[in-house]
Amino acid sequence: MDSFNNEELKKHLKVLKELGFEEIILDKKFISKDEILKERKKLLEKINEEIQICEKCDLHKSRTNAVLGEGNIETRLMFVGEAPGEEEDKQGRPFVGRAGKLLTKLIERAGYKREEFYIANICKCRPPGNRTPTLDEMEKCFPYLKEQIEIINPKVLCLLGAVAGQAFLNRKVKITKERGTVIKWNDRILLLTYHPAYVLRNPKEEETLFKDIKRAIEIAYKGL
Ligand code: URA
């Protein structure tokens, strides 16, 4: 592609059309990595603009910031939580409060940095008093996350807690029974685990959350 300018490219396309070609499938290797990343950033920024003014549910009434998510947009692994808490709402960043500090610590203990992965939530706005989001709030917000997943294209989604599990599986999830479960979801892999806030309340489960995070990372890099 580099060796063509636009005019030359148009000429070549015209010739191909005259020869009867109706469709051209571009091989990904002709699109530079920089171009792909630029496009991903642009698409994510567009979603961010949408969520900052979104009024699909009542959570917008009490938000300071809608929280899109952050991290490596080329990652093989995305962590998905429930919804922003107080600190996340203030800063506009995911998992920066106490639960976030635990998540960051466990990722680092596994030998990685949180910036190597992408971190997002099912709901982009904080439910008042950190209550659990309603089904309606989850359903209205989930399409934003689905778009993020399509753009970033992670292989593995590590679902932190029952709410994230419920959104993806479309049914109630009993996380104490189902954590550690690996499930195929479209072309991706879901791994269910505890929410770090649950582990803060049940510190003896920290090792289990750590093992699940390590496993999610291993599946992301080495496969099942
Ligand atoms: N809990 C979540 O589920 N998400 C956050 O971003 C912070 C706390």
XYZ file of C-alpha atoms and ligand atoms in Angstrom:
232
model
C 0.000 0.000 0.000
C 2.869 2.375 0.780
C 3.982 2.385 -2.834
C 0.580 3.693 -4.068
C -0.702 7.200 -3.852
C -4.454 7.795 -3.951
C -4.631 8.595 -7.648
C -2.667 5.479 -8.576
C -4.833 3.389 -6.298
C -8.005 4.761 -7.921
C -6.639 3.868 -11.363
C -5.852 0.321 -10.279
C -9.289 -0.085 -8.726
C -10.921 1.188 -11.921
C -9.021 -1.364 -13.990
C -10.040 -4.143 -11.622
C -13.679 -3.014 -11.838
C -13.511 -3.095 -15.627
C -12.137 -6.600 -15.387
C -15.264 -7.616 -13.468
C -14.092 -7.566 -9.842
C -16.922 -6.476 -7.563
C -15.317 -6.781 -4.191
C -11.801 -6.458 -2.841
C -10.885 -8.025 0.454
C -7.962 -6.181 1.982
C -5.371 -8.396 3.547
C -4.750 -7.168 7.085
C -0.992 -7.209 6.573
C -1.306 -4.202 4.244
C -2.715 -2.081 7.060
C 0.020 -0.850 9.350
C -0.133 -1.458 13.084
C -0.104 2.298 13.644
C -3.184 2.693 11.474
C -5.001 -0.076 13.339
C -4.203 1.468 16.720
C -5.171 4.951 15.550
C -8.505 3.611 14.349
C -9.096 1.716 17.623
C -8.355 4.856 19.667
C -10.715 6.874 17.508
C -13.539 4.341 17.906
C -13.022 4.111 21.678
C -12.970 7.890 21.975
C -16.301 7.969 20.140
C -17.798 5.546 22.700
C -16.350 7.670 25.488
C -18.064 10.756 24.089
C -21.331 8.815 23.906
C -21.207 7.516 27.471
C -20.351 10.922 28.929
C -23.719 12.219 27.681
C -25.652 8.922 27.858
C -29.062 9.141 29.524
C -30.327 5.622 28.797
C -30.819 4.949 32.499
C -31.106 6.976 35.700
C -27.488 6.404 36.731
C -26.508 9.454 34.679
C -28.328 11.673 37.186
C -25.825 11.064 39.961
C -22.592 10.466 38.032
C -19.552 12.727 38.087
C -17.829 10.847 35.268
C -18.874 7.899 33.167
C -15.969 5.442 33.183
C -15.105 3.900 29.829
C -12.154 1.711 30.825
C -8.421 1.927 30.287
C -5.331 -0.010 29.364
C -3.673 -1.764 26.486
C -5.920 -1.669 23.426
C -3.982 -4.528 21.808
C -4.301 -6.827 24.795
C -5.265 -10.491 24.742
C -6.922 -10.176 28.151
C -9.617 -7.846 29.401
C -10.779 -7.661 33.034
C -14.442 -6.801 33.437
C -15.931 -5.548 36.688
C -19.379 -4.428 37.723
C -19.581 -0.627 37.795
C -17.526 2.337 39.005
C -17.393 3.054 42.718
C -16.885 6.399 44.424
C -13.222 6.846 43.506
C -13.746 5.650 39.915
C -16.653 8.072 39.514
C -14.444 10.909 40.775
C -11.407 10.088 38.657
C -13.149 8.709 35.544
C -10.900 5.623 35.687
C -11.774 1.968 36.417
C -10.622 0.083 39.505
C -8.682 2.853 41.229
C -10.266 2.463 44.692
C -9.561 -0.241 47.295
C -10.782 -3.104 45.107
C -8.716 -1.732 42.231
C -5.605 -1.618 44.378
C -6.083 -5.303 45.185
C -6.596 -6.154 41.502
C -3.451 -4.200 40.582
C -1.479 -5.913 43.350
C -2.505 -9.399 42.203
C -1.714 -8.647 38.551
C 1.726 -7.440 39.647
C 2.213 -10.508 41.843
C 1.602 -12.598 38.728
C 4.501 -10.735 37.091
C 2.593 -8.242 34.946
C 1.510 -4.603 35.052
C -2.123 -3.576 34.894
C -1.299 -1.392 31.864
C -0.590 -4.576 29.893
C -4.284 -5.469 30.021
C -7.535 -3.610 29.505
C -9.889 -2.995 32.432
C -13.552 -2.105 32.017
C -16.965 -2.535 33.612
C -20.444 -3.711 32.669
C -21.972 -0.378 33.757
C -20.205 2.859 32.956
C -21.839 4.963 35.691
C -21.713 4.548 39.447
C -24.868 3.217 41.086
C -25.736 5.433 44.088
C -24.156 4.132 47.292
C -22.413 1.416 45.229
C -25.566 -0.682 45.099
C -25.676 -3.559 42.613
C -26.769 -2.344 39.155
C -30.285 -3.371 38.160
C -30.879 -5.743 35.262
C -32.247 -2.836 33.249
C -29.124 -0.730 33.890
C -26.897 -3.643 32.913
C -28.854 -4.353 29.743
C -28.787 -0.720 28.666
C -25.059 -0.348 29.257
C -23.720 -3.720 28.098
C -23.772 -2.774 24.376
C -21.016 -0.208 25.053
C -18.790 -2.920 26.495
C -19.623 -5.250 23.616
C -18.414 -2.556 21.217
C -15.217 -2.140 23.243
C -14.638 -5.885 23.046
C -15.113 -5.871 19.269
C -12.632 -2.995 18.904
C -9.950 -4.311 21.263
C -10.523 -7.961 20.348
C -9.190 -9.709 23.476
C -9.022 -13.495 23.466
C -9.914 -13.843 27.124
C -12.350 -11.968 29.348
C -11.732 -12.343 33.067
C -15.108 -11.615 34.662
C -14.804 -10.188 38.147
C -17.873 -11.125 40.146
C -21.422 -12.328 39.678
C -22.707 -9.181 37.963
C -20.155 -9.435 35.147
C -20.909 -13.167 34.892
C -24.649 -12.535 34.722
C -24.297 -9.923 31.966
C -22.310 -12.263 29.727
C -24.197 -15.471 30.447
C -27.655 -13.933 30.553
C -28.561 -15.749 33.732
C -27.994 -15.486 37.459
C -24.502 -16.565 38.488
C -23.600 -18.019 41.865
C -19.992 -16.935 41.912
C -18.937 -18.966 44.964
C -20.011 -22.083 43.037
C -18.989 -21.030 39.544
C -15.659 -19.245 39.996
C -12.838 -20.838 38.083
C -15.230 -21.861 35.299
C -13.984 -21.355 31.762
C -16.649 -20.865 29.112
C -16.491 -20.284 25.348
C -18.327 -17.093 24.380
C -18.516 -16.381 20.655
C -14.870 -16.608 19.596
C -13.587 -15.726 23.031
C -12.996 -17.361 26.394
C -14.632 -16.260 29.630
C -13.102 -17.019 32.992
C -15.349 -16.391 35.989
C -13.810 -15.298 39.243
C -14.464 -13.331 42.410
C -14.801 -9.575 42.459
C -11.833 -8.045 44.332
C -14.302 -6.218 46.633
C -15.647 -9.637 47.716
C -12.082 -10.717 48.490
C -11.549 -7.575 50.570
C -14.486 -8.777 52.683
C -13.270 -12.406 52.600
C -9.456 -12.148 52.689
C -8.961 -15.904 52.788
C -10.138 -15.977 49.153
C -7.258 -13.772 47.957
C -5.197 -16.788 46.920
C -8.103 -18.121 44.858
C -8.556 -14.809 43.038
C -4.797 -14.716 42.429
C -4.825 -18.229 40.950
C -7.752 -17.323 38.677
C -6.013 -14.164 37.461
C -2.829 -16.149 36.745
C -4.887 -18.733 34.868
C -6.644 -16.047 32.794
C -3.243 -14.600 31.848
C -1.918 -18.060 30.981
C -4.915 -18.853 28.759
C -4.573 -15.458 27.078
C -0.921 -16.071 26.160
C -0.758 -19.861 25.771
C -4.329 -20.907 25.030
C -6.455 -23.440 26.856
N -15.722 -2.150 41.271
C -15.991 -2.418 39.989
O -16.717 -3.355 39.674
N -15.456 -1.651 39.069
C -14.655 -0.626 39.331
O -14.189 0.041 38.402
C -14.381 -0.369 40.685
C -14.913 -1.144 41.638
